[in-house]
mmCIF file of C-alpha atoms in Angstrom:
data_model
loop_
_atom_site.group_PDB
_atom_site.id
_atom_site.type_symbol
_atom_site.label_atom_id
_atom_site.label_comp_id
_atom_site.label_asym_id
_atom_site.label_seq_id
_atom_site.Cartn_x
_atom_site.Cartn_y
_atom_site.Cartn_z
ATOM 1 C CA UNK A 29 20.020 28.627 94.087
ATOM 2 C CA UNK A 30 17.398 31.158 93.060
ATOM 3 C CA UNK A 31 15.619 31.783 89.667
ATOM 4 C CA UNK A 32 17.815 32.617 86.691
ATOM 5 C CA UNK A 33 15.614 35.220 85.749
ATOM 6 C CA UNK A 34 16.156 36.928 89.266
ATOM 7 C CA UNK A 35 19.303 36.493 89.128
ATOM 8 C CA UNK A 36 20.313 37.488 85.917
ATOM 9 C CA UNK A 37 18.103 41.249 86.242
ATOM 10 C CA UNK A 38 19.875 41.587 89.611
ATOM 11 C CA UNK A 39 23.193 41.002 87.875
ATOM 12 C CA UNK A 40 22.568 43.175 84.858
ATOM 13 C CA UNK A 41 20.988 46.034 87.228
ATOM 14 C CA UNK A 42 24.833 45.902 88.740
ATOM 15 C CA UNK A 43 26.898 45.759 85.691
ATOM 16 C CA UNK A 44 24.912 46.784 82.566
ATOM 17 C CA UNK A 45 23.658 44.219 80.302
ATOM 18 C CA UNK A 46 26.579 43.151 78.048
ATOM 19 C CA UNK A 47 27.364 39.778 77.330
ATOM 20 C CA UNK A 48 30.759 39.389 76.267
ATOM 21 C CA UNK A 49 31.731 36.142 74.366
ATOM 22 C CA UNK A 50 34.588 33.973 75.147
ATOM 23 C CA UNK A 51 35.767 32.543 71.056
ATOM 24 C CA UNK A 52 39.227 31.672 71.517
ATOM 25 C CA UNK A 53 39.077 31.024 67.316
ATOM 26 C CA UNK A 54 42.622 30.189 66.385
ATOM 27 C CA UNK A 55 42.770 33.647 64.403
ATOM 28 C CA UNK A 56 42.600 35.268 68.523
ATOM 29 C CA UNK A 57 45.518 33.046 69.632
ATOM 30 C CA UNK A 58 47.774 34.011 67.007
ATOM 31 C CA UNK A 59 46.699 37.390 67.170
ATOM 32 C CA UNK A 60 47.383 37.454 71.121
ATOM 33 C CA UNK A 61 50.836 35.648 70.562
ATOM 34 C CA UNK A 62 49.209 32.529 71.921
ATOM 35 C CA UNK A 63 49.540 28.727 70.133
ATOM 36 C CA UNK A 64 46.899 27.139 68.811
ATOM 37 C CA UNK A 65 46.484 24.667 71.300
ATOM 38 C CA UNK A 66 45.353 23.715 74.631
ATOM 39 C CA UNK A 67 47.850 25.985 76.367
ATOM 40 C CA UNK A 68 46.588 28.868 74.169
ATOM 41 C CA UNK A 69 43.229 28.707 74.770
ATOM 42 C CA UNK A 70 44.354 28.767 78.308
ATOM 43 C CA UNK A 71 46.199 31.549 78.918
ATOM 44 C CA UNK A 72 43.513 33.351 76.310
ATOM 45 C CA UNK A 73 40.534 32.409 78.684
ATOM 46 C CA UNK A 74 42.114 33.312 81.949
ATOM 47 C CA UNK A 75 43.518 36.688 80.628
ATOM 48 C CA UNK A 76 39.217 37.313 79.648
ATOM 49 C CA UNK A 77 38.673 36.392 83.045
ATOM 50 C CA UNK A 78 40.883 38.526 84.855
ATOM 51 C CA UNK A 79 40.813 41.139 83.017
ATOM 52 C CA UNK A 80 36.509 41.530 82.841
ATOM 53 C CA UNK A 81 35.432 38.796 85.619
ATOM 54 C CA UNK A 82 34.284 41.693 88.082
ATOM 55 C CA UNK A 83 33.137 44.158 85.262
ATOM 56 C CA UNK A 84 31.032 41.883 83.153
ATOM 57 C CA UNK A 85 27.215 40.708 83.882
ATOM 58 C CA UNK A 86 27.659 37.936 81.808
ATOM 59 C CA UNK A 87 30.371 35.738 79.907
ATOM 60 C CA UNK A 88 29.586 33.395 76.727
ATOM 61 C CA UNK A 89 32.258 30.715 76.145
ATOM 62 C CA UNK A 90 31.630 29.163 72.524
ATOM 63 C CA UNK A 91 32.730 25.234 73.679
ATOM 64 C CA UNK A 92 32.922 24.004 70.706
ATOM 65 C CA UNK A 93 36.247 26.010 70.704
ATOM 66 C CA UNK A 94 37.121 24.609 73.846
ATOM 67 C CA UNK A 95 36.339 21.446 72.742
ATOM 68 C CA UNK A 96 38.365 20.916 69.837
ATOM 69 C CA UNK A 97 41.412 20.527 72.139
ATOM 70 C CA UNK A 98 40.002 17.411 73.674
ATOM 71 C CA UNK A 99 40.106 16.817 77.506
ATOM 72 C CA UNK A 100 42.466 19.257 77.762
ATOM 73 C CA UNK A 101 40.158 21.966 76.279
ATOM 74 C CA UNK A 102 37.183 20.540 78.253
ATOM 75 C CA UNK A 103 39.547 21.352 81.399
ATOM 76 C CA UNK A 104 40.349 24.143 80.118
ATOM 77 C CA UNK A 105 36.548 25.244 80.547
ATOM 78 C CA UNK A 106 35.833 23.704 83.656
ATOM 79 C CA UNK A 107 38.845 26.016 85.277
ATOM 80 C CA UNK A 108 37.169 29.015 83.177
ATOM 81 C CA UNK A 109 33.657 28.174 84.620
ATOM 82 C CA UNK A 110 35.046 28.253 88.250
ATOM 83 C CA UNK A 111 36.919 31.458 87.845
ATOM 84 C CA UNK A 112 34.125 33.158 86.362
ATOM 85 C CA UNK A 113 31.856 32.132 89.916
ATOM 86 C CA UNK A 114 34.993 33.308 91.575
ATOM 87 C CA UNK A 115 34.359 36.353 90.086
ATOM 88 C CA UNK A 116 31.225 37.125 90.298
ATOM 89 C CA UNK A 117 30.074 36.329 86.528
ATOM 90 C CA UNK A 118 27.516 34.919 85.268
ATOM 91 C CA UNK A 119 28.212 32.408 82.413
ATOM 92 C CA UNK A 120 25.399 30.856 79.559
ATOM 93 C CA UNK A 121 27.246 28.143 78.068
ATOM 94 C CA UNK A 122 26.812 28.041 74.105
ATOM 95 C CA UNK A 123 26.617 24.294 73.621
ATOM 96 C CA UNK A 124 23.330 24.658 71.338
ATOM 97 C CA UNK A 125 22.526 21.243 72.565
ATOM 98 C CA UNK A 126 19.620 19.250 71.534
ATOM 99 C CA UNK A 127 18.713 15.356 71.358
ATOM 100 C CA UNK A 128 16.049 13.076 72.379
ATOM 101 C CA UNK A 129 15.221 11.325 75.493
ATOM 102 C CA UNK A 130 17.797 9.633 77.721
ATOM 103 C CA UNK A 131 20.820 11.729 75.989
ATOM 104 C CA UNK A 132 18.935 15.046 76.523
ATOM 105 C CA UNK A 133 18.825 14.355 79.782
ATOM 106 C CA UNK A 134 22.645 13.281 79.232
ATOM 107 C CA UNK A 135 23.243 16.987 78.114
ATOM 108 C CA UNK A 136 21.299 18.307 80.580
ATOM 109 C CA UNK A 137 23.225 16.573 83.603
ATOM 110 C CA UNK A 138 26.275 17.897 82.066
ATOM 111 C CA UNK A 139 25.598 21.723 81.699
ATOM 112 C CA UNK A 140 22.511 22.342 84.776
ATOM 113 C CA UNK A 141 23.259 19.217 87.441
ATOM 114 C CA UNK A 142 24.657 21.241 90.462
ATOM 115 C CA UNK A 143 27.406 18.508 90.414
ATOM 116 C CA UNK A 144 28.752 19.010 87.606
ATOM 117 C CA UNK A 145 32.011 20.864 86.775
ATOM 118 C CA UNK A 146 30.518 21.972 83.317
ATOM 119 C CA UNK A 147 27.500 23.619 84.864
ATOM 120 C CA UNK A 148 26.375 27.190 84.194
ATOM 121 C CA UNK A 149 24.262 29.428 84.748
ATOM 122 C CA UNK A 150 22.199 28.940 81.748
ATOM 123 C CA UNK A 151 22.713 26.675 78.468
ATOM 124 C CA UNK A 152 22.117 27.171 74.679
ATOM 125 C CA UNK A 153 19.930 24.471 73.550
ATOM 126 C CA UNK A 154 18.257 23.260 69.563
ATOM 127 C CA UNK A 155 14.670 22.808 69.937
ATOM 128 C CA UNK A 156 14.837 21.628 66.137
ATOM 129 C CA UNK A 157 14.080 18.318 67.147
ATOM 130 C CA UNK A 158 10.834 18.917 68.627
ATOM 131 C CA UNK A 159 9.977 21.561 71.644
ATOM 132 C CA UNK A 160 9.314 18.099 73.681
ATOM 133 C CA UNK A 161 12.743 17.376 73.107
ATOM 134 C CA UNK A 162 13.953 19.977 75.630
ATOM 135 C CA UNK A 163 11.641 18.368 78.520
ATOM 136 C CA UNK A 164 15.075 16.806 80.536
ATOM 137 C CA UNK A 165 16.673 20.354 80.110
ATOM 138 C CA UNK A 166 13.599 22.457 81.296
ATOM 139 C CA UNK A 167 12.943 19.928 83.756
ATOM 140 C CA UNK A 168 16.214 20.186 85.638
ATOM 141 C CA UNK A 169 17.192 23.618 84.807
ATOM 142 C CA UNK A 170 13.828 24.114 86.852
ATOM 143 C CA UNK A 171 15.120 21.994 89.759
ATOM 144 C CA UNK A 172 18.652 23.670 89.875
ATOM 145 C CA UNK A 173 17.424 26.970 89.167
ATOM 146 C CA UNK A 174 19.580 27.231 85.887
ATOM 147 C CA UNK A 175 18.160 28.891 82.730
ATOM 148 C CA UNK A 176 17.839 28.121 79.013
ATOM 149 C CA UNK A 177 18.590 29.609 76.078
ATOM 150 C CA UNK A 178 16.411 28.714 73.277
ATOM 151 C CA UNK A 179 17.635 29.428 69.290
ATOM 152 C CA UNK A 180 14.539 30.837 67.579
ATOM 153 C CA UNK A 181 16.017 33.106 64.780
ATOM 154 C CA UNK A 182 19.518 32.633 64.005
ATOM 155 C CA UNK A 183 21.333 35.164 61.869
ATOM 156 C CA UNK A 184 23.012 32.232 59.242
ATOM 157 C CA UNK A 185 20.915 32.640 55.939
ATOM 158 C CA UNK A 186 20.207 28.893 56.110
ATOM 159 C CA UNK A 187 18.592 29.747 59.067
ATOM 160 C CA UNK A 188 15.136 30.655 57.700
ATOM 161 C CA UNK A 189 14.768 27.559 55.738
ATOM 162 C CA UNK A 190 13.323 25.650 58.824
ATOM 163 C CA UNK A 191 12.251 28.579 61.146
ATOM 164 C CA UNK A 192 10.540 30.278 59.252
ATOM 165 C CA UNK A 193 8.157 27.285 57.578
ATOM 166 C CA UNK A 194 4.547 27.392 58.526
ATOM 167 C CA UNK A 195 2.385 25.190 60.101
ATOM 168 C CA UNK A 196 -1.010 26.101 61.187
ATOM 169 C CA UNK A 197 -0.428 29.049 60.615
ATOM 170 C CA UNK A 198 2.453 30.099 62.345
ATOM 171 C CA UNK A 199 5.819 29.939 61.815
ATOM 172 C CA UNK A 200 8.688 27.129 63.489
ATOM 173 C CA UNK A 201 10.254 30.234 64.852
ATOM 174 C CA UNK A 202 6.853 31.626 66.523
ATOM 175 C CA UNK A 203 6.123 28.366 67.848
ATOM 176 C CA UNK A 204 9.389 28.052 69.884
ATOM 177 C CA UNK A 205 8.579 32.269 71.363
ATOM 178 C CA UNK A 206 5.089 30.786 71.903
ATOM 179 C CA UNK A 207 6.390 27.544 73.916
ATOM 180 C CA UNK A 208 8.957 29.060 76.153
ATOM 181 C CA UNK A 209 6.697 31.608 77.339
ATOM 182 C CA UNK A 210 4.191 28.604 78.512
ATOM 183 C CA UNK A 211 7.362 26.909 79.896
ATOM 184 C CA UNK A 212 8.137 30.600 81.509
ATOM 185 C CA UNK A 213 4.339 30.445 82.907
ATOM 186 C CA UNK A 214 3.393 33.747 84.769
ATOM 187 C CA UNK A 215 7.295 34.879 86.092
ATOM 188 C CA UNK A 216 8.950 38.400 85.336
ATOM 189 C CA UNK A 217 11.830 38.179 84.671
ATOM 190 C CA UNK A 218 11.440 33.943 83.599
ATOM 191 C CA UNK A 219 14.438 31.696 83.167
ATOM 192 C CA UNK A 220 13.892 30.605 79.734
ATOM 193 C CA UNK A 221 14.975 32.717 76.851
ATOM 194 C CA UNK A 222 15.241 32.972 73.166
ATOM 195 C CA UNK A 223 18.480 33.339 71.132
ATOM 196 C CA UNK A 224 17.697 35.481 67.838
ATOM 197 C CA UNK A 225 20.942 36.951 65.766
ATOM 198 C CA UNK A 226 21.901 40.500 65.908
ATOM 199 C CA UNK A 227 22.232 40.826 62.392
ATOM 200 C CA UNK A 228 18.630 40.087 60.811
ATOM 201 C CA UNK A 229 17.283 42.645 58.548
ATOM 202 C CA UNK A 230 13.682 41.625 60.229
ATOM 203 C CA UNK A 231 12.698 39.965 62.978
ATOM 204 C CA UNK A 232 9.730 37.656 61.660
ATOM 205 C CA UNK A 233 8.419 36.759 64.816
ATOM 206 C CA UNK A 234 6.211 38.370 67.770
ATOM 207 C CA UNK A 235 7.492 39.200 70.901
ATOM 208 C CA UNK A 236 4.818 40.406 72.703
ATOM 209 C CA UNK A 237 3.938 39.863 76.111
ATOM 210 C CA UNK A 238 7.612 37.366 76.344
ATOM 211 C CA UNK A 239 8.784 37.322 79.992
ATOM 212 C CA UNK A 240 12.444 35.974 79.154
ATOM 213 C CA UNK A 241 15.573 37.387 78.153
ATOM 214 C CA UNK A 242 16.999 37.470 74.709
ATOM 215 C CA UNK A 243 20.689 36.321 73.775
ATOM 216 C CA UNK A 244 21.413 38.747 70.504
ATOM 217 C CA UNK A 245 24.803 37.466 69.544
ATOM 218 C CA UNK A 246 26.847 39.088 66.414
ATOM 219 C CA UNK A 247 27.179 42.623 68.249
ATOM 220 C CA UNK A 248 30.112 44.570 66.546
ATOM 221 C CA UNK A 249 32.376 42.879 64.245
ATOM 222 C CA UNK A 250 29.770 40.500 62.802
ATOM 223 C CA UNK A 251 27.763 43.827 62.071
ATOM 224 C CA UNK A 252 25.163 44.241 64.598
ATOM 225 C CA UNK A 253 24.898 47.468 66.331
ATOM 226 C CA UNK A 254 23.228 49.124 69.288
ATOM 227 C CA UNK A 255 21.495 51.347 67.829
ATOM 228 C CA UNK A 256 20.090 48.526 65.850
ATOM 229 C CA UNK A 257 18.367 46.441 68.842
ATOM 230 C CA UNK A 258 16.166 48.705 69.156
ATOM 231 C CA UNK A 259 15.381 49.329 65.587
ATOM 232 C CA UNK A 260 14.956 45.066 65.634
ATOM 233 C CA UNK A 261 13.688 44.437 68.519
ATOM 234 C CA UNK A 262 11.013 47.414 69.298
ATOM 235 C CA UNK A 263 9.443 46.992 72.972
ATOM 236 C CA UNK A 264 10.865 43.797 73.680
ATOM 237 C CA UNK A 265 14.556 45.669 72.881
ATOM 238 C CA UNK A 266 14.901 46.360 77.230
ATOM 239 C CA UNK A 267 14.771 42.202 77.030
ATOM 240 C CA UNK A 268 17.570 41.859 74.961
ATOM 241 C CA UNK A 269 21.450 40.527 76.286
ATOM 242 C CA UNK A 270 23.352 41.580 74.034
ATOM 243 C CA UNK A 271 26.393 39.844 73.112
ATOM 244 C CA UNK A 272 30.033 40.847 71.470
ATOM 245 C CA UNK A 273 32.725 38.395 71.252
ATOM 246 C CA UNK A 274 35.225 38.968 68.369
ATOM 247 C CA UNK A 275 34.869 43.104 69.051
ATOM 248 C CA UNK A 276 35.454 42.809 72.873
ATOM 249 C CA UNK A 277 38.558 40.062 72.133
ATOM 250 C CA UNK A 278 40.285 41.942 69.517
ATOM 251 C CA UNK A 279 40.995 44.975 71.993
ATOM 252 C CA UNK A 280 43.048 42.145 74.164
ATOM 253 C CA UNK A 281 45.482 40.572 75.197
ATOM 254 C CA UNK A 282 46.301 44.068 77.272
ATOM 255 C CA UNK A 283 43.937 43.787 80.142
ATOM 256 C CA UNK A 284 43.156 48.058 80.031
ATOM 257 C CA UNK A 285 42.415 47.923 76.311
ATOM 258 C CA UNK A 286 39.885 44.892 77.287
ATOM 259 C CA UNK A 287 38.288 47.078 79.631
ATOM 260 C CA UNK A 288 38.135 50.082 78.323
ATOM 261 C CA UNK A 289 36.644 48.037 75.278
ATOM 262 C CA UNK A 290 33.243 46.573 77.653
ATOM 263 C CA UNK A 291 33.406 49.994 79.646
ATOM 264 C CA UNK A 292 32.747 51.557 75.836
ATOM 265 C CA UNK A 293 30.468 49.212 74.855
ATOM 266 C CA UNK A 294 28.568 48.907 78.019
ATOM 267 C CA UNK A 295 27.990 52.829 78.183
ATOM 268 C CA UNK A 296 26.914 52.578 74.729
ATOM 269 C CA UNK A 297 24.083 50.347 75.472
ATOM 270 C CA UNK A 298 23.009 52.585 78.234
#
């Protein structure tokens, strides 16, 4: 498999660089005349799929809301994660996992091991345990040529308690930019990326000279807008993948309005 990085700017050249997110929240289901269960959140992810599976760059399933159904759900995402390929998608799973040790590397079987029915293209991860903490994750993502996603900013106000506190003079948040571009090393485009919210009145941290992509979740209904990226993100805005979940989803279940809601969007973006 080649580089993420590679393969994510050849994707993005093809389809535009919109990530649309995959939240089946049970507020979706009802409002697509789904149940709120397993079933639900199974017809819900393989309408997204059919519908924008050879439009999209890039799809974002939240798996938390897979995972509240149990195996099912888990299957439910597996089947998702396959049709997606099928398709030609990308997918970043948003797992925002992070541990220590032997159950990082746990994790990091289960999202970037090429055996592995939950694998992606690139994983969420915390780094809030320690940069070092992410070692198993880099460390295989790097053998399977799978990316990361590292949070940096987050747009939740309890966000800036931790990343923004100083040490030595720089913040927790400008630490983690600083140590994925050493893990990126010298490549354009890298693998490793940053996650930083969509909705932040400022961005507190310095992007120059980062060779990654950035995930910018919270892109229409949670507020963000295009014309804000590059108010936020300056130069390093042509880095960013923006993301819209709840906008895209609440043009469905009709497969047209679905479209015609990423073709918008997408042109928007430019």
């Amino acid at each position: 498999m080649s580089d993420f990085g590679a393969r994510l700017a050849a994707q993005v050249a093809e389809r535009g660089r919109l990530c649309v997110g995959v939240d089946p929240h049970p507020q979706i289901l009802q409002e697509w005349g789904l149940t709120v269960d397993a079933a639900g959140v199974a017809e819900c992810a393989q309408r997204m799929v059919e519908a924008l599976g050879d439009l999209v760059a890039v799809f974002k399933p939240q798996s938390a809301l897979f995972e509240a159904y149990g195996s099912a759900g888990i299957g439910v995402l597996e089947r998702f994660l396959a049709a997606a390929d099928k398709a030609g998608a990308m997918v970043i799973m948003d797992a925002k996992r992070g541990d220590i040790g032997s159950t990082m590397a746990g994790y990091a079987r289960a999202y970037l091991s090429n055996d592995s029915p939950l694998a992606a293209d690139a994983l969420t991860v915390s780094p809030y345990l320690g940069f070092g903490s992410l070692t198993p994750a880099i460390q295989l993502a790097e053998a399977t040529g799978r990316g990361l996603y590292v949070l940096c900013r987050t747009s939740n106000p309890e966000g800036g308690q931790v990343q923004l506190a100083e040490a030595g003079g720089r913040s927790v948040a400008q630490m983690m930019v600083d140590e994925v571009n050493t893990a990126n090393g010298d490549r354009d485009p890298a693998p490793f990326g940053l996650v930083i919210g969509g909705t932040l009145p400022t961005l507190d941290v310095d992007l120059t000279g980062f060779t990654g992509s950035i995930l910018v979740p919270g892109i229409g209904a949670q507020g963000g807008t295009v014309e804000g990226l590059t108010e936020l993100f300056g130069a390093a805005a042509g880095r960013v993948l923006p993301t819209s979940s709840r906008e895209i989803m609440a043009a469905g279940p009709d497969p047209d309005s679905l479209r015609r809601a990423v073709v918008a969007l997408t042109a928007e973006l430019g």
